[in-house]
DNA sequence: ACCAAGTGTGTACGCTTGTACAACCTTCGT
DNA sequence: ACGAAGGTTGTACAAGCGTACACACTTGGT
């Protein structure tokens, strides 16, 4: 009457360690410099584990990126959940953009890699799409739909500039812009929409 | 009295054709799937030409991406030069975002690849930086500095969403957002700046 | 017509890669 | 205590890679 499972894994949690190591290598060397061997070395597991736990390189990267998307989505949502009113929500959005806690340099690098990779791998592309929807949903806790779209574009685009610009982001400018979008778009959808 | 040049190239313009082919392959297979052999096939030149014209793969990609940045910068600038007043400039920005003429799907894919690659290659990173400055300069033809920064973030971020969202971009919403940013930030810099 | 001199190329080599798999090891039910 | 079943790994291999380079070709000056 014992279950089908005869033996527990020798090293539970190893799969997760490999996924973490994958993101580490991708952040350091880019997808184009990521190999099974480097990941194995980073995770301190034998090479054979790569094919044992994952069905090839695409599968490995797909799962690693899914993990990244999940982590980021959760942070995103939490920051907006913690806001009590619209004013605090605006501040949260500014924080997301300025990246004190949200998108560190490492994470930004990973996001770039994921974007690029997603364009050539439908499975990752769909993960990306879900992430997008989740972000919008989080913003939706405080703002109307059309404002969410505009804000999310800012949250996406501005940190990217931060990544290639020497000058640090001007927090006051970001705050002013967010405020302009929120109040400027008003409560109603723009002309031409239902 | 003849110059130092003893012989003209047999096939002038081949270097450019290789660069174009490189972008073609990168757009199709991503940087991680780009090889000398595929580029050579796409450009219909022998494999030997790769090492003859370029000093390795990094050099090749760096020059190809520089070409891309140049093309895009020029389009960007032209659209803003053609605007006669601020209202037309706003429309131009909306066009840039909605991507009728500016960032096609192919170009967007290439930009993603370049972003990702730049994070691991200082030379490309600096190309990226120059591009950023040129964009801002183009916007500067019509808008004050701080507005340029906000607008450029939108031009960057929104098309990225377009790339992963099924629903087409809502032009009216984009126009309303651009207008909100331009008028909302007003003529003066936000508090806290000189 | 011919000869340098520079342009262009086919091929070969050493290396790294992804992946498979036979052998080993750990655990659990008995 | 022990066998069997499934978890785990070291190693091997074929494929594909970047790169170098000896050779062939094309051209311009005379």
GROMACS .gro file of C-alpha atoms (C1' of nucleotides) in nm:
model
  448
    1UNK     CA    1   0.000   0.000   0.000
    2UNK     CA    2   0.298   0.230  -0.010
    3UNK     CA    3   0.274   0.502  -0.274
    4UNK     CA    4   0.439   0.493  -0.609
    5UNK     CA    5   0.737   0.685  -0.476
    6UNK     CA    6   1.007   0.442  -0.367
    7UNK     CA    7   1.285   0.687  -0.305
    8UNK     CA    8   1.311   1.052  -0.212
    9UNK     CA    9   1.558   1.265  -0.404
   10UNK     CA   10   1.909   1.254  -0.266
   11UNK     CA   11   1.953   1.625  -0.292
   12UNK     CA   12   1.621   1.808  -0.286
   13UNK     CA   13   1.644   2.174  -0.377
   14UNK     CA   14   1.922   2.110  -0.621
   15UNK     CA   15   1.701   2.197  -0.912
   16UNK     CA   16   1.644   2.539  -0.761
   17UNK     CA   17   2.013   2.587  -0.701
   18UNK     CA   18   2.078   2.513  -1.065
   19UNK     CA   19   1.816   2.767  -1.171
   20UNK     CA   20   1.974   3.030  -0.948
   21UNK     CA   21   2.315   2.950  -1.089
   22UNK     CA   22   2.174   2.982  -1.438
   23UNK     CA   23   2.055   3.335  -1.371
   24UNK     CA   24   2.392   3.412  -1.217
   25UNK     CA   25   2.578   3.299  -1.527
   26UNK     CA   26   2.335   3.473  -1.761
   27UNK     CA   27   2.377   3.797  -1.566
   28UNK     CA   28   2.753   3.769  -1.586
   29UNK     CA   29   2.812   3.634  -1.938
   30UNK     CA   30   2.486   3.690  -2.120
   31UNK     CA   31   2.282   3.416  -2.279
   32UNK     CA   32   2.533   3.395  -2.560
   33UNK     CA   33   2.803   3.307  -2.311
   34UNK     CA   34   2.597   3.067  -2.105
   35UNK     CA   35   2.686   2.699  -2.124
   36UNK     CA   36   2.594   2.387  -1.931
   37UNK     CA   37   2.946   2.362  -1.801
   38UNK     CA   38   2.959   2.715  -1.662
   39UNK     CA   39   2.625   2.672  -1.492
   40UNK     CA   40   2.735   2.341  -1.344
   41UNK     CA   41   3.049   2.505  -1.212
   42UNK     CA   42   2.855   2.797  -1.064
   43UNK     CA   43   2.607   2.565  -0.896
   44UNK     CA   44   2.884   2.327  -0.791
   45UNK     CA   45   2.710   2.027  -0.936
   46UNK     CA   46   2.842   1.773  -1.185
   47UNK     CA   47   2.778   1.822  -1.551
   48UNK     CA   48   2.552   1.520  -1.565
   49UNK     CA   49   2.299   1.696  -1.344
   50UNK     CA   50   2.222   1.937  -1.623
   51UNK     CA   51   2.065   1.679  -1.848
   52UNK     CA   52   1.920   1.490  -1.556
   53UNK     CA   53   1.714   1.779  -1.424
   54UNK     CA   54   1.648   1.967  -1.746
   55UNK     CA   55   1.550   1.870  -2.092
   56UNK     CA   56   1.816   2.064  -2.274
   57UNK     CA   57   1.934   2.420  -2.273
   58UNK     CA   58   1.607   2.582  -2.389
   59UNK     CA   59   1.417   2.414  -2.109
   60UNK     CA   60   1.674   2.528  -1.856
   61UNK     CA   61   1.667   2.889  -1.971
   62UNK     CA   62   1.289   2.889  -1.997
   63UNK     CA   63   1.254   2.776  -1.637
   64UNK     CA   64   1.520   3.015  -1.513
   65UNK     CA   65   1.351   3.309  -1.683
   66UNK     CA   66   1.013   3.198  -1.549
   67UNK     CA   67   1.168   3.211  -1.204
   68UNK     CA   68   1.297   3.561  -1.268
   69UNK     CA   69   0.960   3.680  -1.391
   70UNK     CA   70   0.794   3.537  -1.087
   71UNK     CA   71   1.032   3.703  -0.844
   72UNK     CA   72   1.004   4.039  -1.015
   73UNK     CA   73   0.626   4.026  -1.045
   74UNK     CA   74   0.599   3.955  -0.677
   75UNK     CA   75   0.820   4.246  -0.578
   76UNK     CA   76   0.627   4.469  -0.811
   77UNK     CA   77   0.294   4.365  -0.666
   78UNK     CA   78   0.406   4.390  -0.307
   79UNK     CA   79   0.524   4.748  -0.350
   80UNK     CA   80   0.183   4.848  -0.482
   81UNK     CA   81  -0.008   4.646  -0.226
   82UNK     CA   82   0.174   4.833   0.050
   83UNK     CA   83   0.048   5.165  -0.078
   84UNK     CA   84  -0.258   5.284   0.112
   85UNK     CA   85  -0.383   5.551  -0.124
   86UNK     CA   86  -0.320   5.700  -0.463
   87UNK     CA   87  -0.051   5.934  -0.337
   88UNK     CA   88   0.144   5.646  -0.185
   89UNK     CA   89   0.089   5.445  -0.501
   90UNK     CA   90   0.250   5.723  -0.701
   91UNK     CA   91   0.548   5.710  -0.470
   92UNK     CA   92   0.564   5.335  -0.513
   93UNK     CA   93   0.575   5.377  -0.890
   94UNK     CA   94   0.854   5.630  -0.854
   95UNK     CA   95   1.043   5.382  -0.638
   96UNK     CA   96   0.995   5.113  -0.899
   97UNK     CA   97   1.142   5.339  -1.162
   98UNK     CA   98   1.431   5.469  -0.956
   99UNK     CA   99   1.514   5.118  -0.855
  100UNK     CA  100   1.628   5.150  -0.498
  101UNK     CA  101   1.468   4.817  -0.424
  102UNK     CA  102   1.312   4.690  -0.741
  103UNK     CA  103   1.532   4.654  -1.042
  104UNK     CA  104   1.895   4.639  -0.939
  105UNK     CA  105   2.161   4.655  -1.204
  106UNK     CA  106   2.189   4.278  -1.203
  107UNK     CA  107   1.817   4.234  -1.247
  108UNK     CA  108   1.806   4.489  -1.522
  109UNK     CA  109   2.073   4.299  -1.707
  110UNK     CA  110   1.872   3.980  -1.669
  111UNK     CA  111   1.559   4.148  -1.796
  112UNK     CA  112   1.743   4.260  -2.108
  113UNK     CA  113   1.860   3.907  -2.168
  114UNK     CA  114   1.512   3.774  -2.119
  115UNK     CA  115   1.359   4.025  -2.358
  116UNK     CA  116   1.607   3.934  -2.625
  117UNK     CA  117   1.570   3.563  -2.571
  118UNK     CA  118   1.191   3.577  -2.562
  119UNK     CA  119   1.178   3.704  -2.918
  120UNK     CA  120   1.313   3.375  -3.041
  121UNK     CA  121   1.144   3.135  -2.798
  122UNK     CA  122   0.764   3.127  -2.784
  123UNK     CA  123   0.752   2.969  -2.441
  124UNK     CA  124   0.955   3.248  -2.283
  125UNK     CA  125   0.759   3.499  -2.484
  126UNK     CA  126   0.442   3.378  -2.320
  127UNK     CA  127   0.606   3.406  -1.976
  128UNK     CA  128   0.691   3.763  -2.070
  129UNK     CA  129   0.334   3.828  -2.167
  130UNK     CA  130   0.202   3.696  -1.837
  131UNK     CA  131   0.449   3.914  -1.653
  132UNK     CA  132   0.322   4.217  -1.843
  133UNK     CA  133  -0.035   4.136  -1.747
  134UNK     CA  134   0.059   4.086  -1.384
  135UNK     CA  135   0.232   4.423  -1.369
  136UNK     CA  136  -0.069   4.593  -1.512
  137UNK     CA  137  -0.291   4.413  -1.268
  138UNK     CA  138  -0.077   4.536  -0.979
  139UNK     CA  139  -0.099   4.893  -1.101
  140UNK     CA  140  -0.472   4.834  -1.137
  141UNK     CA  141  -0.503   4.824  -0.760
  142UNK     CA  142  -0.473   5.201  -0.763
  143UNK     CA  143  -0.515   5.338  -1.113
  144UNK     CA  144  -0.765   5.304  -1.396
  145UNK     CA  145  -0.675   5.077  -1.684
  146UNK     CA  146  -0.550   5.334  -1.931
  147UNK     CA  147  -0.333   5.505  -1.671
  148UNK     CA  148  -0.181   5.166  -1.591
  149UNK     CA  149  -0.069   5.123  -1.948
  150UNK     CA  150   0.103   5.458  -1.954
  151UNK     CA  151   0.267   5.410  -1.615
  152UNK     CA  152   0.389   5.064  -1.698
  153UNK     CA  153   0.557   5.198  -2.010
  154UNK     CA  154   0.743   5.441  -1.788
  155UNK     CA  155   0.839   5.172  -1.540
  156UNK     CA  156   0.973   4.974  -1.831
  157UNK     CA  157   1.152   5.242  -2.023
  158UNK     CA  158   1.308   5.465  -1.768
  159UNK     CA  159   1.519   5.208  -1.586
  160UNK     CA  160   1.656   5.106  -1.922
  161UNK     CA  161   1.792   5.452  -1.970
  162UNK     CA  162   1.926   5.449  -1.619
  163UNK     CA  163   2.123   5.147  -1.726
  164UNK     CA  164   2.309   5.327  -2.005
  165UNK     CA  165   2.323   5.676  -1.868
  166UNK     CA  166   2.608   5.795  -1.650
  167UNK     CA  167   2.400   6.054  -1.471
  168UNK     CA  168   2.185   5.916  -1.191
  169UNK     CA  169   1.811   5.933  -1.231
  170UNK     CA  170   1.653   6.257  -1.112
  171UNK     CA  171   1.394   6.146  -0.859
  172UNK     CA  172   1.206   6.474  -0.859
  173UNK     CA  173   1.171   6.462  -1.235
  174UNK     CA  174   1.042   6.107  -1.221
  175UNK     CA  175   0.791   6.202  -0.953
  176UNK     CA  176   0.672   6.500  -1.152
  177UNK     CA  177   0.631   6.287  -1.463
  178UNK     CA  178   0.437   6.017  -1.285
  179UNK     CA  179   0.214   6.279  -1.132
  180UNK     CA  180   0.160   6.445  -1.468
  181UNK     CA  181   0.053   6.116  -1.622
  182UNK     CA  182  -0.179   6.022  -1.338
  183UNK     CA  183  -0.355   6.357  -1.319
  184UNK     CA  184  -0.317   6.447  -1.685
  185UNK     CA  185  -0.490   6.136  -1.811
  186UNK     CA  186  -0.760   6.200  -1.556
  187UNK     CA  187  -1.016   5.945  -1.453
  188UNK     CA  188  -1.174   5.899  -1.793
  189UNK     CA  189  -1.031   5.712  -2.087
  190UNK     CA  190  -0.907   5.929  -2.376
  191UNK     CA  191  -1.134   6.014  -2.667
  192UNK     CA  192  -1.183   5.740  -2.914
  193UNK     CA  193  -1.222   5.456  -2.665
  194UNK     CA  194  -1.531   5.299  -2.522
  195UNK     CA  195   5.316   6.043  -5.783
  196UNK     CA  196   5.055   5.774  -5.752
  197UNK     CA  197   4.913   5.749  -5.403
  198UNK     CA  198   4.986   5.480  -5.152
  199UNK     CA  199   4.691   5.277  -5.279
  200UNK     CA  200   4.813   5.031  -5.537
  201UNK     CA  201   4.491   4.840  -5.586
  202UNK     CA  202   4.123   4.910  -5.543
  203UNK     CA  203   3.912   4.650  -5.366
  204UNK     CA  204   3.773   4.384  -5.594
  205UNK     CA  205   3.433   4.403  -5.440
  206UNK     CA  206   3.369   4.738  -5.276
  207UNK     CA  207   3.060   4.746  -5.059
  208UNK     CA  208   3.102   4.389  -4.954
  209UNK     CA  209   3.181   4.494  -4.601
  210UNK     CA  210   2.847   4.670  -4.583
  211UNK     CA  211   2.667   4.372  -4.723
  212UNK     CA  212   2.819   4.156  -4.453
  213UNK     CA  213   2.706   4.401  -4.187
  214UNK     CA  214   2.354   4.397  -4.324
  215UNK     CA  215   2.356   4.020  -4.331
  216UNK     CA  216   2.475   4.018  -3.972
  217UNK     CA  217   2.176   4.222  -3.860
  218UNK     CA  218   1.954   3.993  -4.062
  219UNK     CA  219   2.085   3.684  -3.889
  220UNK     CA  220   2.075   3.847  -3.545
  221UNK     CA  221   1.714   3.948  -3.602
  222UNK     CA  222   1.625   3.596  -3.704
  223UNK     CA  223   1.828   3.379  -3.467
  224UNK     CA  224   1.935   3.614  -3.191
  225UNK     CA  225   2.295   3.685  -3.099
  226UNK     CA  226   2.317   3.348  -2.931
  227UNK     CA  227   2.236   3.181  -3.261
  228UNK     CA  228   2.458   3.397  -3.477
  229UNK     CA  229   2.763   3.237  -3.632
  230UNK     CA  230   3.018   3.331  -3.895
  231UNK     CA  231   2.887   3.059  -4.118
  232UNK     CA  232   2.527   3.173  -4.108
  233UNK     CA  233   2.624   3.530  -4.177
  234UNK     CA  234   2.843   3.423  -4.465
  235UNK     CA  235   2.555   3.223  -4.610
  236UNK     CA  236   2.312   3.514  -4.568
  237UNK     CA  237   2.552   3.756  -4.734
  238UNK     CA  238   2.645   3.502  -4.999
  239UNK     CA  239   3.015   3.542  -4.941
  240UNK     CA  240   3.272   3.274  -4.862
  241UNK     CA  241   3.352   3.201  -4.501
  242UNK     CA  242   3.703   3.337  -4.542
  243UNK     CA  243   3.565   3.685  -4.594
  244UNK     CA  244   3.454   3.697  -4.232
  245UNK     CA  245   3.803   3.701  -4.091
  246UNK     CA  246   3.934   3.904  -4.378
  247UNK     CA  247   3.705   4.201  -4.319
  248UNK     CA  248   3.650   4.172  -3.946
  249UNK     CA  249   3.870   4.106  -3.652
  250UNK     CA  250   3.659   3.833  -3.496
  251UNK     CA  251   3.301   3.800  -3.392
  252UNK     CA  252   3.297   4.083  -3.133
  253UNK     CA  253   3.428   4.327  -3.387
  254UNK     CA  254   3.168   4.217  -3.638
  255UNK     CA  255   2.879   4.252  -3.396
  256UNK     CA  256   3.009   4.583  -3.264
  257UNK     CA  257   3.017   4.730  -3.614
  258UNK     CA  258   2.679   4.585  -3.705
  259UNK     CA  259   2.519   4.731  -3.395
  260UNK     CA  260   2.687   5.066  -3.458
  261UNK     CA  261   2.525   5.061  -3.800
  262UNK     CA  262   2.187   4.989  -3.646
  263UNK     CA  263   2.225   5.270  -3.394
  264UNK     CA  264   2.319   5.509  -3.668
  265UNK     CA  265   2.022   5.420  -3.885
  266UNK     CA  266   1.779   5.448  -3.598
  267UNK     CA  267   1.921   5.773  -3.468
  268UNK     CA  268   1.887   5.925  -3.809
  269UNK     CA  269   1.524   5.823  -3.849
  270UNK     CA  270   1.453   5.952  -3.502
  271UNK     CA  271   1.610   6.287  -3.574
  272UNK     CA  272   1.447   6.328  -3.910
  273UNK     CA  273   1.102   6.279  -3.768
  274UNK     CA  274   1.159   6.553  -3.517
  275UNK     CA  275   1.329   6.785  -3.764
  276UNK     CA  276   1.024   6.764  -3.986
  277UNK     CA  277   0.802   6.895  -3.709
  278UNK     CA  278   0.737   7.266  -3.743
  279UNK     CA  279   0.604   7.345  -3.398
  280UNK     CA  280   0.547   7.185  -3.060
  281UNK     CA  281   0.213   7.036  -3.159
  282UNK     CA  282   0.368   6.863  -3.458
  283UNK     CA  283   0.656   6.753  -3.243
  284UNK     CA  284   0.412   6.584  -3.008
  285UNK     CA  285   0.261   6.402  -3.302
  286UNK     CA  286   0.606   6.297  -3.412
  287UNK     CA  287   0.674   6.149  -3.069
  288UNK     CA  288   0.345   5.963  -3.084
  289UNK     CA  289   0.445   5.826  -3.423
  290UNK     CA  290   0.779   5.714  -3.284
  291UNK     CA  291   0.603   5.525  -3.009
  292UNK     CA  292   0.333   5.370  -3.222
  293UNK     CA  293   0.595   5.265  -3.470
  294UNK     CA  294   0.428   5.307  -3.804
  295UNK     CA  295   0.756   5.411  -3.950
  296UNK     CA  296   1.016   5.405  -3.678
  297UNK     CA  297   1.062   5.081  -3.489
  298UNK     CA  298   0.929   4.793  -3.690
  299UNK     CA  299   0.905   4.454  -3.528
  300UNK     CA  300   1.234   4.354  -3.682
  301UNK     CA  301   1.409   4.664  -3.555
  302UNK     CA  302   1.261   4.618  -3.211
  303UNK     CA  303   1.401   4.268  -3.199
  304UNK     CA  304   1.741   4.401  -3.298
  305UNK     CA  305   1.727   4.668  -3.031
  306UNK     CA  306   1.659   4.405  -2.767
  307UNK     CA  307   1.955   4.206  -2.884
  308UNK     CA  308   2.173   4.511  -2.878
  309UNK     CA  309   2.067   4.609  -2.528
  310UNK     CA  310   2.145   4.265  -2.400
  311UNK     CA  311   2.474   4.243  -2.581
  312UNK     CA  312   2.583   4.591  -2.474
  313UNK     CA  313   2.576   4.493  -2.109
  314UNK     CA  314   2.865   4.258  -2.168
  315UNK     CA  315   3.065   4.456  -2.424
  316UNK     CA  316   3.192   4.802  -2.330
  317UNK     CA  317   3.238   4.913  -2.689
  318UNK     CA  318   2.875   4.845  -2.779
  319UNK     CA  319   2.772   4.994  -2.450
  320UNK     CA  320   2.933   5.320  -2.548
  321UNK     CA  321   2.757   5.310  -2.885
  322UNK     CA  322   2.435   5.269  -2.692
  323UNK     CA  323   2.518   5.567  -2.476
  324UNK     CA  324   2.585   5.785  -2.778
  325UNK     CA  325   2.254   5.678  -2.927
  326UNK     CA  326   2.077   5.780  -2.607
  327UNK     CA  327   2.236   6.122  -2.619
  328UNK     CA  328   2.147   6.168  -2.983
  329UNK     CA  329   1.783   6.082  -2.917
  330UNK     CA  330   1.768   6.333  -2.639
  331UNK     CA  331   1.931   6.591  -2.859
  332UNK     CA  332   1.668   6.535  -3.126
  333UNK     CA  333   1.390   6.580  -2.876
  334UNK     CA  334   1.573   6.891  -2.759
  335UNK     CA  335   1.484   7.060  -3.085
  336UNK     CA  336   1.133   7.110  -2.947
  337UNK     CA  337   1.125   7.039  -2.575
  338UNK     CA  338   1.317   7.149  -2.266
  339UNK     CA  339   1.578   6.911  -2.128
  340UNK     CA  340   1.376   6.753  -1.849
  341UNK     CA  341   1.077   6.692  -2.073
  342UNK     CA  342   1.310   6.519  -2.317
  343UNK     CA  343   1.416   6.272  -2.054
  344UNK     CA  344   1.061   6.181  -1.969
  345UNK     CA  345   0.953   6.153  -2.332
  346UNK     CA  346   1.249   5.944  -2.427
  347UNK     CA  347   1.164   5.700  -2.151
  348UNK     CA  348   0.821   5.663  -2.306
  349UNK     CA  349   0.961   5.619  -2.654
  350UNK     CA  350   1.181   5.348  -2.512
  351UNK     CA  351   0.937   5.165  -2.293
  352UNK     CA  352   0.612   5.170  -2.479
  353UNK     CA  353   0.723   4.998  -2.797
  354UNK     CA  354   0.868   4.724  -2.580
  355UNK     CA  355   0.524   4.653  -2.445
  356UNK     CA  356   0.384   4.666  -2.792
  357UNK     CA  357   0.625   4.388  -2.870
  358UNK     CA  358   0.483   4.150  -2.610
  359UNK     CA  359   0.124   4.258  -2.600
  360UNK     CA  360  -0.137   4.110  -2.829
  361UNK     CA  361  -0.357   4.417  -2.828
  362UNK     CA  362  -0.245   4.692  -3.064
  363UNK     CA  363  -0.127   5.016  -2.913
  364UNK     CA  364  -0.402   5.268  -2.849
  365UNK     CA  365  -0.293   5.575  -3.037
  366UNK     CA  366  -0.527   5.811  -2.856
  367UNK     CA  367  -0.397   5.696  -2.522
  368UNK     CA  368  -0.039   5.747  -2.632
  369UNK     CA  369  -0.121   6.095  -2.759
  370UNK     CA  370  -0.294   6.184  -2.435
  371UNK     CA  371   0.002   6.060  -2.232
  372UNK     CA  372   0.256   6.250  -2.438
  373UNK     CA  373   0.048   6.561  -2.406
  374UNK     CA  374   0.013   6.514  -2.032
  375UNK     CA  375   0.389   6.485  -1.993
  376UNK     CA  376   0.466   6.785  -2.211
  377UNK     CA  377   0.216   7.017  -2.048
  378UNK     CA  378   0.229   6.863  -1.702
  379UNK     CA  379   0.600   6.908  -1.663
  380UNK     CA  380   0.555   7.261  -1.787
  381UNK     CA  381   0.835   7.483  -1.900
  382UNK     CA  382   1.023   7.485  -1.574
  383UNK     CA  383   1.229   7.207  -1.425
  384UNK     CA  384   1.075   7.026  -1.127
  385UNK     CA  385   1.152   7.132  -0.774
  386UNK     CA  386   1.490   7.033  -0.649
  387UNK     CA  387   1.679   7.109  -0.967
  388UNK     CA  388   1.872   7.417  -1.069
  389DA     C1'  389   5.239   4.186  -7.204
  390DC     C1'  390   5.393   4.137  -6.777
  391DC     C1'  391   5.493   4.181  -6.288
  392DA     C1'  392   5.451   4.309  -5.825
  393DA     C1'  393   5.127   4.389  -5.463
  394DG     C1'  394   4.722   4.376  -5.252
  395DT     C1'  395   4.248   4.140  -5.254
  396DG     C1'  396   3.995   3.741  -5.168
  397DT     C1'  397   3.908   3.223  -5.054
  398DG     C1'  398   3.891   2.702  -4.961
  399DT     C1'  399   4.027   2.417  -4.639
  400DA     C1'  400   4.195   2.237  -4.226
  401DC     C1'  401   4.265   2.238  -3.723
  402DG     C1'  402   4.205   2.258  -3.239
  403DC     C1'  403   3.864   2.343  -2.927
  404DT     C1'  404   3.421   2.372  -2.696
  405DT     C1'  405   2.976   2.258  -2.700
  406DG     C1'  406   2.522   1.984  -2.601
  407DT     C1'  407   2.381   1.550  -2.506
  408DA     C1'  408   2.353   1.052  -2.409
  409DC     C1'  409   2.427   0.665  -2.120
  410DA     C1'  410   2.640   0.277  -1.866
  411DA     C1'  411   2.785   0.248  -1.426
  412DC     C1'  412   2.759   0.385  -0.945
  413DC     C1'  413   2.538   0.523  -0.513
  414DT     C1'  414   2.166   0.611  -0.177
  415DT     C1'  415   1.757   0.504   0.016
  416DC     C1'  416   1.332   0.240   0.151
  417DG     C1'  417   1.042  -0.157   0.221
  418DT     C1'  418   1.076  -0.567   0.402
  419DA     C1'  419   2.053  -0.694   0.675
  420DC     C1'  420   1.964  -0.685   0.222
  421DG     C1'  421   1.783  -0.646  -0.246
  422DA     C1'  422   1.572  -0.364  -0.579
  423DA     C1'  423   1.447   0.068  -0.765
  424DG     C1'  424   1.523   0.491  -0.871
  425DG     C1'  425   1.848   0.901  -0.814
  426DT     C1'  426   2.301   1.060  -0.965
  427DT     C1'  427   2.738   1.111  -1.216
  428DG     C1'  428   3.185   1.067  -1.503
  429DT     C1'  429   3.300   1.007  -1.935
  430DA     C1'  430   3.276   0.981  -2.421
  431DC     C1'  431   3.130   1.137  -2.873
  432DA     C1'  432   2.967   1.365  -3.277
  433DA     C1'  433   2.870   1.817  -3.436
  434DG     C1'  434   2.965   2.275  -3.494
  435DC     C1'  435   3.232   2.652  -3.375
  436DG     C1'  436   3.603   3.049  -3.449
  437DT     C1'  437   4.008   3.124  -3.656
  438DA     C1'  438   4.437   3.094  -3.931
  439DC     C1'  439   4.679   3.066  -4.350
  440DA     C1'  440   4.874   2.895  -4.786
  441DC     C1'  441   4.723   2.960  -5.215
  442DA     C1'  442   4.466   3.175  -5.623
  443DC     C1'  443   4.295   3.567  -5.830
  444DT     C1'  444   4.252   4.057  -5.991
  445DT     C1'  445   4.426   4.481  -6.081
  446DG     C1'  446   4.713   4.901  -6.201
  447DG     C1'  447   5.154   5.072  -6.343
  448DT     C1'  448   5.482   5.041  -6.682
   0.00000   0.00000   0.00000
